[in-house]
Amino acid sequence: MRKCLVINLDRCTGCDGCVVACKFENNIGLGHYWNRVVTVGPTGTHPDIEMYWLPAQCQQCENPACVHVCPTGASYRDAETGVVLVDKSKCIGCKYCMMACPYGVRCFNEQEKVVEKCTLCSHRTADGSQLPNCVVCCTTGARFYGDLDDPNSDVSKELAKYDEDCIHRLSDDAGVHPTTCYILSPKVAAWKELS
Amino acid sequence: MPGVFSRFANLISKARPQSKGALNETDEAHAKAGVDRKEIHTICHSCIQACPCIVTVEDGVVTHLEGDPAGPANKGGMCLKGLAAQHTVYSPRHVLHPMKLAGLRGSNEWEQISWDEALDMVATQIATAIEKYGSYATWAAAGGGGNYVSALSAGWPYAYGEPAQMSPGAIQCYLPRSCIAGIMWGGDNQSAADSSLLEIFNDYNPQMECLVIWGGQPSVSQTAQSGHGVADCRVDRGTKTVVIDPYMTPDAAKATVWLPVRPGSDSALALTWIRYIIANKLYDEQFCKYWTNLPFLINPETRFPYLAEEIWPDYVNPSADPNEVYSNPAYVCFDARTNSIQPFPYTAPEDSPVDPVILAEVEVNGVMAKTAGQIYWEEAEPWTLEKTGEYCWCKPDKIEEAIRLYTDAKVAGIAHGVATDQQRCASEAPLGVLMLDTMMGYIYKPGCTITMTNKHYETRPIAYWGPMMRDLWVKQYGISWVTGYTEKWNRERVENFEDKEGQAWYMQMMKDKLGFNRFRGFYNQDTTHAPSILHAIMTGEPYKPRVWYDFSGNKLAMMGNATSWYDALDEIDFIIGQHPIITSFHYEACDLFFPMKEWLEWNGTGSQMNKTFMYTEVVHLGETAHNFISSNRVLRRYRELFKPEDLDNPAPLNKGDYSQDSEFTEQEVRDKVAKTFNAPSWEYLKEHQDEFVPKVIPEEQYYCYNQHLEIVDDGLPAGFPTESRKLEPYCTMYLHMSRTGFPIAYPAVWERLETDYNPICVNIPPVEDPTTDEEYPLVITSGRLPYFHHGTMRHAAFARELCPVPDCKMNPRTAAEYGIEHMDWIKITSRRGSIHARAYLTEAEAPGQLWMERFWNPEAFDASQKEPDGGWRQCNINVLTTNFIENFDVKEYDESDPTKKKNPWNLVYGSFTLRGFTVKIEKSERPDNIWVEPEEFEPFMPTLTSEPVTGDVF
């Protein structure tokens, strides 16, 4: 079971709606984000340029560095849903996981002195009744949620519409095997590996 | 707490919102056990659109918003402007009670008063001014975001017997495009933002192969609505897109071809497309021959098409209505079959006696006459790809590629955005853009942008010349020509109109509308020319508007050349503002403030495509009121306290659109909603929404095409509601309007203007030109960001932390010339003033060009500020923009003498330049009283969640 988001960058217009939907849903304070939209580009020289937007949140890695480095077991993979989560009651705020995460998508809650990150809206999704709020609110229908191992899930169906050269994952120098997939067709923009 | 004087900011409570979050799922579930939790369906109105949405309310407090999947356009999406309403409704800035200014304007010292007291005060101010100075002493303004009531504010002044009202939009936004579409084909326009484009949402019968987005930002402006539609087009339906925009907008980034047009050069680019299509014979020739006025021969002296009877006095028009009710003029063309000029009566194309030539110059009655098509060709002919490439800063091969995408498609359409409304070419550019869809025959077909909904003709189509092409003036006042009827029918209708007094009164109103003597196009929204009002305020000529009822928005952030308005405030005796929050305008200008509802507090109905949904008052705080109920109440109080009929200059009561179909209580609104949905009562409807909402027009009825081909009762194809019954890209109505005021002024004949309105697209260069301007060598233009709509949401913490200041986008090469680095603060100066911005370096901008969104800073008068101010001078591009008040007396376009003052306004609409003017820049410092870091916006976080939910005020 590999629950994750698939984000179709051919559709995403960088409106930041998912950022705000996430903040409202998860009661995230000012200056903190479980989800950011990165503007990639424009690359090239005007007017021969291209640009796309990359919403970045927990990549739900198959080999999550955050879980490996956590000294207390606060970062863990949920046995039932397979989702990588933080058990805040166990978190001691050492921030090792923030340093280990190659994608910088965890943030520190100053009030509670714990690390937080995207939960795939587990409070909505765990029982299968609802979708993550960012998926629901996405203004262009660019975000999909589901199990990559289930061919009938929304994520698998969306990926099935595209050729291999349109499907990308964030670069994996750390060998964490992110599951989150991004769809970007070469005709829209060339995928850029971000350092 | 009447009688308590205090700083406004101290009136609000400081309670923090309930934390709901997902941090401790188990605890939350436990906590929720005792919570009264409801899901309520309503409509988002954080912009001018109406996206259905679902609101979660827990113990009376809104805790969650999301889009309603039943929305045919937003399909469940909800943008951050909509989501932000969860904060703004509970914002410490949401004013809940009427406030009277307690200090001087600009002191921000307010005294809470009762609605009774407030209504008395306004009614007294209006009546006193009218008694002393006559009814023209009062006036109204709308627009700017927050409350979208432009139709209401247009009618409201008439109830007091005065014709002046204005908006920062109207002639600067939508009106020109809406007006010319109405004139040219009698139908909807090409605006995506204003719900006129249906086909981008058409899942029912998707046919659009190419969409040209010209100066619009569907993915930014109405993100969850037209943004979603365009994404569906591009990705699901394979629609190719061309985006014409100086800046690489999100839609441009996704486009098949992006043309980064030089700001202000759109009319030239439109001519280039026209030239290319004619030169390469890419137009739909059969459509142009029989469904447009392009083959009509034009009298070179009058500039009007010849009528057959002018050439052949004995000509009998076979299509003339024997009852002389409907008008079907026969024109004159050059006939390819006989190689001669021939009468060209209105018939079905297959029955036409002629084969009209579109491009011809022939002798008619001894003079050489050209067809309308020929006149267009000669105007466009100089605009080769190469010349345009140089003038419009686009690569010729890219222009050609874009045109080919559009012309090679089986069906395509142009979505024409607001950009050209904000330039001097505000009438000419949209005429050219409509000409393109017309030439291509991209009209009234599945996949076009020019279509209409739910339209079925049984008789020859007719068109009214009231606001928004409605029948308001025509029926209520018995004036204005009705297109499609004969002169006899129109004359008799006017002559037999019973209320002669009302007729005369309204004709006078029209004559006295400020600016209407010059800019007759703005009849379309019954508005007036803002600079003409400003001029009247400053000079008292022709009269002095003194009491200002402002329906909405932050005028100091939204009006062009904001400082000129600030400077006029001392000339205005009393100003009433109504809005959900205190903005710069209310801070600096208002003597009295009416607290308005946020949309989460509204009742009403709203439509998205073929479905009608309901606003369901989710909460109600304090004494906030609905925007039209407050103004209705003012009028009622005015009439109760005073007897306007006893005045020397009586306002003819019950004149005007106002109040005849409007409500005075919330219950009346609710009853009306229940009636819309055929529900037994509001209460029943609210509890059983699923049974009644949405109200749906079946798609096969909603989407309708080719209605012009349907045979109607005279045995002819319906055609279009224009004089010729055909599309009129050669716009004879513009000529009429400038010469006599026809058809609006009919039966009156107004003074002929010195310059004809251009009946075709011609190039109108921008007023300020960076290529020749030595003092101000850069051009700046504007557009939208997804975080805000007009002047709204600058107090929404989650929007501001993402977009704290309006970054000025510029090319790194330009920045390097000035030693400016990314995120440096800069000062931008135009001939009107100076502001500050952060420099955002990006190749999305052409060198020499800047881009920046409108802005104001409500934090500038936060209680924490040591030296508070109105927050409209720091980062507001409208300090830099024009209204050309200094050129008020210049009437002619005169490009020949650069030292001479130019008429800077569009001839038809009076539109001034908000985009594409010149500036200079330098490195600078962050201005005072603004916030940049996310944590600084903490004082904007909601504080009113513990406010009790209140009942109706009215």
mmCIF file of C-alpha atoms in Angstrom, chain B residues 57-280:
data_model
loop_
_atom_site.group_PDB
_atom_site.id
_atom_site.type_symbol
_atom_site.label_atom_id
_atom_site.label_comp_id
_atom_site.label_asym_id
_atom_site.label_seq_id
_atom_site.Cartn_x
_atom_site.Cartn_y
_atom_site.Cartn_z
ATOM 1 C CA VAL B 57 -20.491 25.197 11.280
ATOM 2 C CA GLU B 58 -19.717 23.927 14.771
ATOM 3 C CA ASP B 59 -21.705 25.421 17.628
ATOM 4 C CA GLY B 60 -22.553 28.334 15.397
ATOM 5 C CA VAL B 61 -18.943 29.036 14.353
ATOM 6 C CA VAL B 62 -17.687 28.486 10.823
ATOM 7 C CA THR B 63 -14.891 25.927 11.015
ATOM 8 C CA HIS B 64 -14.426 24.723 7.464
ATOM 9 C CA LEU B 65 -15.064 25.762 3.869
ATOM 10 C CA GLU B 66 -14.800 23.721 0.728
ATOM 11 C CA GLY B 67 -16.088 23.889 -2.814
ATOM 12 C CA ASP B 68 -19.303 22.121 -3.747
ATOM 13 C CA PRO B 69 -18.741 19.372 -6.343
ATOM 14 C CA ALA B 70 -22.177 20.243 -7.731
ATOM 15 C CA GLY B 71 -20.726 23.478 -9.117
ATOM 16 C CA PRO B 72 -20.571 22.950 -12.885
ATOM 17 C CA ALA B 73 -17.575 25.265 -13.250
ATOM 18 C CA ASN B 74 -15.613 25.043 -9.977
ATOM 19 C CA LYS B 75 -16.361 21.306 -9.647
ATOM 20 C CA GLY B 76 -15.596 21.319 -5.934
ATOM 21 C CA GLY B 77 -12.632 23.654 -6.108
ATOM 22 C CA MET B 78 -12.335 26.645 -3.816
ATOM 23 C CA CYS B 79 -9.631 29.243 -4.168
ATOM 24 C CA LEU B 80 -7.759 30.919 -1.362
ATOM 25 C CA LYS B 81 -9.815 34.103 -1.693
ATOM 26 C CA GLY B 82 -12.879 32.043 -0.914
ATOM 27 C CA LEU B 83 -11.218 30.083 1.872
ATOM 28 C CA ALA B 84 -10.023 33.337 3.445
ATOM 29 C CA ALA B 85 -13.634 34.255 4.205
ATOM 30 C CA GLN B 86 -13.373 31.952 7.226
ATOM 31 C CA HIS B 87 -10.938 34.508 8.623
ATOM 32 C CA THR B 88 -12.415 37.726 7.288
ATOM 33 C CA VAL B 89 -15.908 37.121 8.646
ATOM 34 C CA TYR B 90 -14.365 36.856 12.126
ATOM 35 C CA SER B 91 -11.641 39.402 11.456
ATOM 36 C CA PRO B 92 -10.941 42.046 14.068
ATOM 37 C CA ARG B 93 -11.383 44.420 11.148
ATOM 38 C CA HIS B 94 -14.961 43.314 10.424
ATOM 39 C CA VAL B 95 -16.979 46.259 11.679
ATOM 40 C CA LEU B 96 -20.220 45.127 13.290
ATOM 41 C CA HIS B 97 -21.997 48.392 14.080
ATOM 42 C CA PRO B 98 -22.692 51.727 12.392
ATOM 43 C CA MET B 99 -19.971 54.236 13.161
ATOM 44 C CA LYS B 100 -19.962 57.999 13.127
ATOM 45 C CA LEU B 101 -16.671 59.802 12.679
ATOM 46 C CA ALA B 102 -15.765 61.246 16.054
ATOM 47 C CA GLY B 103 -12.671 63.198 15.094
ATOM 48 C CA LEU B 104 -11.435 64.741 11.893
ATOM 49 C CA ARG B 105 -11.298 62.719 8.694
ATOM 50 C CA GLY B 106 -8.122 60.660 8.887
ATOM 51 C CA SER B 107 -8.213 60.459 12.696
ATOM 52 C CA ASN B 108 -9.803 56.980 12.616
ATOM 53 C CA GLU B 109 -11.789 57.954 15.696
ATOM 54 C CA TRP B 110 -15.288 56.585 15.537
ATOM 55 C CA GLU B 111 -18.352 56.590 17.711
ATOM 56 C CA GLN B 112 -20.696 53.630 17.575
ATOM 57 C CA ILE B 113 -24.270 54.713 16.848
ATOM 58 C CA SER B 114 -27.554 52.967 16.167
ATOM 59 C CA TRP B 115 -28.814 52.220 12.679
ATOM 60 C CA ASP B 116 -31.730 54.584 13.355
ATOM 61 C CA GLU B 117 -29.397 57.400 14.147
ATOM 62 C CA ALA B 118 -27.188 56.555 11.168
ATOM 63 C CA LEU B 119 -30.096 56.464 8.721
ATOM 64 C CA ASP B 120 -31.413 59.764 10.062
ATOM 65 C CA MET B 121 -28.022 61.324 9.631
ATOM 66 C CA VAL B 122 -27.651 60.273 5.996
ATOM 67 C CA ALA B 123 -31.195 61.220 5.094
ATOM 68 C CA THR B 124 -30.686 64.622 6.711
ATOM 69 C CA GLN B 125 -27.393 65.222 4.946
ATOM 70 C CA ILE B 126 -28.848 64.314 1.571
ATOM 71 C CA ALA B 127 -32.006 66.329 2.076
ATOM 72 C CA THR B 128 -30.135 69.367 3.348
ATOM 73 C CA ALA B 129 -27.794 69.345 0.402
ATOM 74 C CA ILE B 130 -30.662 68.903 -2.039
ATOM 75 C CA GLU B 131 -32.658 71.668 -0.394
ATOM 76 C CA LYS B 132 -29.732 74.034 -0.503
ATOM 77 C CA TYR B 133 -28.100 73.170 -3.810
ATOM 78 C CA GLY B 134 -30.602 71.117 -5.794
ATOM 79 C CA SER B 135 -30.850 67.402 -6.371
ATOM 80 C CA TYR B 136 -27.550 67.159 -8.243
ATOM 81 C CA ALA B 137 -25.756 67.785 -4.947
ATOM 82 C CA THR B 138 -25.770 64.096 -4.082
ATOM 83 C CA TRP B 139 -24.169 61.197 -5.940
ATOM 84 C CA ALA B 140 -23.095 57.574 -5.567
ATOM 85 C CA ALA B 141 -20.181 55.308 -6.309
ATOM 86 C CA ALA B 142 -19.736 51.546 -6.377
ATOM 87 C CA GLY B 143 -17.031 49.052 -7.222
ATOM 88 C CA GLY B 144 -13.619 48.279 -5.889
ATOM 89 C CA GLY B 145 -14.415 44.905 -4.396
ATOM 90 C CA GLY B 146 -16.328 43.634 -1.416
ATOM 91 C CA ASN B 147 -19.885 44.454 -2.423
ATOM 92 C CA TYR B 148 -20.769 43.985 -6.035
ATOM 93 C CA VAL B 149 -23.783 46.188 -6.585
ATOM 94 C CA SER B 150 -23.021 48.206 -9.690
ATOM 95 C CA ALA B 151 -26.533 47.916 -11.141
ATOM 96 C CA LEU B 152 -28.015 49.076 -7.876
ATOM 97 C CA SER B 153 -25.693 52.024 -7.454
ATOM 98 C CA ALA B 154 -26.413 53.026 -11.041
ATOM 99 C CA GLY B 155 -30.113 53.340 -10.272
ATOM 100 C CA TRP B 156 -29.887 54.697 -6.738
ATOM 101 C CA PRO B 157 -29.025 58.314 -7.599
ATOM 102 C CA TYR B 158 -32.063 58.586 -9.876
ATOM 103 C CA ALA B 159 -34.270 58.121 -6.854
ATOM 104 C CA TYR B 160 -32.917 61.430 -5.594
ATOM 105 C CA GLY B 161 -33.158 63.040 -8.999
ATOM 106 C CA GLU B 162 -29.489 63.101 -9.874
ATOM 107 C CA PRO B 163 -27.557 61.293 -12.577
ATOM 108 C CA ALA B 164 -23.992 60.970 -11.262
ATOM 109 C CA GLN B 165 -22.529 57.663 -10.204
ATOM 110 C CA MET B 166 -19.181 56.110 -10.856
ATOM 111 C CA SER B 167 -17.058 53.062 -10.286
ATOM 112 C CA PRO B 168 -13.336 52.388 -10.491
ATOM 113 C CA GLY B 169 -14.317 49.689 -12.974
ATOM 114 C CA ALA B 170 -17.060 50.093 -15.604
ATOM 115 C CA ILE B 171 -15.322 52.118 -18.327
ATOM 116 C CA GLN B 172 -12.051 50.645 -17.039
ATOM 117 C CA CYS B 173 -13.364 47.108 -16.709
ATOM 118 C CA TYR B 174 -15.813 45.089 -18.772
ATOM 119 C CA LEU B 175 -18.065 47.922 -19.972
ATOM 120 C CA PRO B 176 -16.255 48.543 -23.286
ATOM 121 C CA ARG B 177 -16.134 44.841 -24.190
ATOM 122 C CA SER B 178 -19.706 44.242 -23.103
ATOM 123 C CA CYS B 179 -20.970 47.293 -24.951
ATOM 124 C CA ILE B 180 -19.304 46.594 -28.272
ATOM 125 C CA ALA B 181 -20.383 42.954 -28.265
ATOM 126 C CA GLY B 182 -23.944 44.083 -27.688
ATOM 127 C CA ILE B 183 -23.720 46.549 -30.535
ATOM 128 C CA MET B 184 -21.945 44.264 -32.958
ATOM 129 C CA TRP B 185 -23.945 41.118 -32.609
ATOM 130 C CA GLY B 186 -26.536 41.748 -29.936
ATOM 131 C CA GLY B 187 -25.218 39.135 -27.569
ATOM 132 C CA ASP B 188 -22.748 38.248 -24.873
ATOM 133 C CA ASN B 189 -19.140 39.313 -24.971
ATOM 134 C CA GLN B 190 -15.781 37.557 -24.840
ATOM 135 C CA SER B 191 -15.018 38.075 -21.146
ATOM 136 C CA ALA B 192 -14.017 34.953 -19.225
ATOM 137 C CA ALA B 193 -14.075 36.673 -15.841
ATOM 138 C CA ASP B 194 -17.644 37.890 -16.212
ATOM 139 C CA SER B 195 -19.377 34.594 -16.936
ATOM 140 C CA SER B 196 -19.795 35.392 -20.617
ATOM 141 C CA LEU B 197 -17.690 32.487 -21.848
ATOM 142 C CA LEU B 198 -19.591 29.255 -21.694
ATOM 143 C CA GLU B 199 -17.635 26.958 -23.912
ATOM 144 C CA ILE B 200 -14.555 26.685 -21.704
ATOM 145 C CA PHE B 201 -16.839 24.879 -19.262
ATOM 146 C CA ASN B 202 -18.620 22.819 -21.874
ATOM 147 C CA ASP B 203 -18.220 19.166 -20.957
ATOM 148 C CA TYR B 204 -21.558 18.531 -22.630
ATOM 149 C CA ASN B 205 -20.441 19.099 -26.203
ATOM 150 C CA PRO B 206 -16.747 20.081 -26.141
ATOM 151 C CA GLN B 207 -15.586 21.369 -29.509
ATOM 152 C CA MET B 208 -13.129 24.170 -28.824
ATOM 153 C CA GLU B 209 -9.863 23.429 -30.603
ATOM 154 C CA CYS B 210 -8.105 26.689 -29.860
ATOM 155 C CA LEU B 211 -8.599 29.346 -27.199
ATOM 156 C CA VAL B 212 -6.914 32.729 -27.480
ATOM 157 C CA ILE B 213 -6.663 34.480 -24.112
ATOM 158 C CA TRP B 214 -6.140 38.143 -24.932
ATOM 159 C CA GLY B 215 -5.181 40.319 -21.958
ATOM 160 C CA GLY B 216 -6.973 38.193 -19.381
ATOM 161 C CA GLN B 217 -5.948 35.965 -16.478
ATOM 162 C CA PRO B 218 -8.614 33.291 -16.010
ATOM 163 C CA SER B 219 -6.314 31.199 -13.818
ATOM 164 C CA VAL B 220 -5.674 34.108 -11.473
ATOM 165 C CA SER B 221 -8.757 36.258 -11.558
ATOM 166 C CA GLN B 222 -11.458 33.630 -11.081
ATOM 167 C CA THR B 223 -9.145 30.814 -10.126
ATOM 168 C CA ALA B 224 -11.577 28.080 -9.145
ATOM 169 C CA GLN B 225 -14.038 28.973 -11.889
ATOM 170 C CA SER B 226 -12.542 30.078 -15.217
ATOM 171 C CA GLY B 227 -9.135 28.808 -14.096
ATOM 172 C CA HIS B 228 -10.630 25.371 -13.723
ATOM 173 C CA GLY B 229 -12.386 25.692 -17.082
ATOM 174 C CA VAL B 230 -9.196 26.620 -18.917
ATOM 175 C CA ALA B 231 -7.293 23.744 -17.241
ATOM 176 C CA ASP B 232 -10.011 21.345 -18.393
ATOM 177 C CA CYS B 233 -9.787 22.739 -21.917
ATOM 178 C CA ARG B 234 -6.029 22.443 -22.115
ATOM 179 C CA VAL B 235 -5.542 19.124 -20.424
ATOM 180 C CA ASP B 236 -8.728 17.115 -20.850
ATOM 181 C CA ARG B 237 -9.924 18.369 -24.199
ATOM 182 C CA GLY B 238 -6.623 19.126 -25.924
ATOM 183 C CA THR B 239 -7.546 22.732 -26.641
ATOM 184 C CA LYS B 240 -4.503 24.654 -27.839
ATOM 185 C CA THR B 241 -4.077 28.015 -26.161
ATOM 186 C CA VAL B 242 -2.547 31.291 -27.246
ATOM 187 C CA VAL B 243 -1.963 33.868 -24.536
ATOM 188 C CA ILE B 244 -1.426 37.524 -25.372
ATOM 189 C CA ASP B 245 -0.076 39.264 -22.304
ATOM 190 C CA PRO B 246 2.992 41.366 -21.525
ATOM 191 C CA TYR B 247 3.692 39.210 -18.480
ATOM 192 C CA MET B 248 4.087 35.457 -18.362
ATOM 193 C CA THR B 249 0.892 34.723 -16.481
ATOM 194 C CA PRO B 250 0.113 31.161 -15.352
ATOM 195 C CA ASP B 251 -2.028 30.791 -18.465
ATOM 196 C CA ALA B 252 0.876 32.063 -20.580
ATOM 197 C CA ALA B 253 3.238 29.579 -18.946
ATOM 198 C CA LYS B 254 0.902 26.793 -20.034
ATOM 199 C CA ALA B 255 0.102 28.180 -23.478
ATOM 200 C CA THR B 256 0.998 26.593 -26.780
ATOM 201 C CA VAL B 257 2.104 30.070 -27.863
ATOM 202 C CA TRP B 258 2.665 33.118 -25.666
ATOM 203 C CA LEU B 259 2.862 36.539 -27.274
ATOM 204 C CA PRO B 260 4.453 38.955 -24.783
ATOM 205 C CA VAL B 261 2.802 42.003 -26.283
ATOM 206 C CA ARG B 262 4.091 45.448 -25.460
ATOM 207 C CA PRO B 263 1.665 47.086 -22.997
ATOM 208 C CA GLY B 264 -0.779 49.330 -24.809
ATOM 209 C CA SER B 265 -0.162 48.012 -28.311
ATOM 210 C CA ASP B 266 -3.138 45.638 -28.530
ATOM 211 C CA SER B 267 -4.975 47.526 -31.252
ATOM 212 C CA ALA B 268 -1.938 47.207 -33.531
ATOM 213 C CA LEU B 269 -1.682 43.496 -32.809
ATOM 214 C CA ALA B 270 -5.377 43.019 -33.612
ATOM 215 C CA LEU B 271 -4.853 44.752 -36.958
ATOM 216 C CA THR B 272 -1.936 42.431 -37.666
ATOM 217 C CA TRP B 273 -4.100 39.380 -37.150
ATOM 218 C CA ILE B 274 -6.781 40.904 -39.367
ATOM 219 C CA ARG B 275 -4.213 41.682 -42.056
ATOM 220 C CA TYR B 276 -2.738 38.186 -41.992
ATOM 221 C CA ILE B 277 -6.121 36.515 -42.178
ATOM 222 C CA ILE B 278 -7.261 38.673 -45.096
ATOM 223 C CA ALA B 279 -3.924 38.477 -46.945
ATOM 224 C CA ASN B 280 -3.879 34.697 -46.662
#
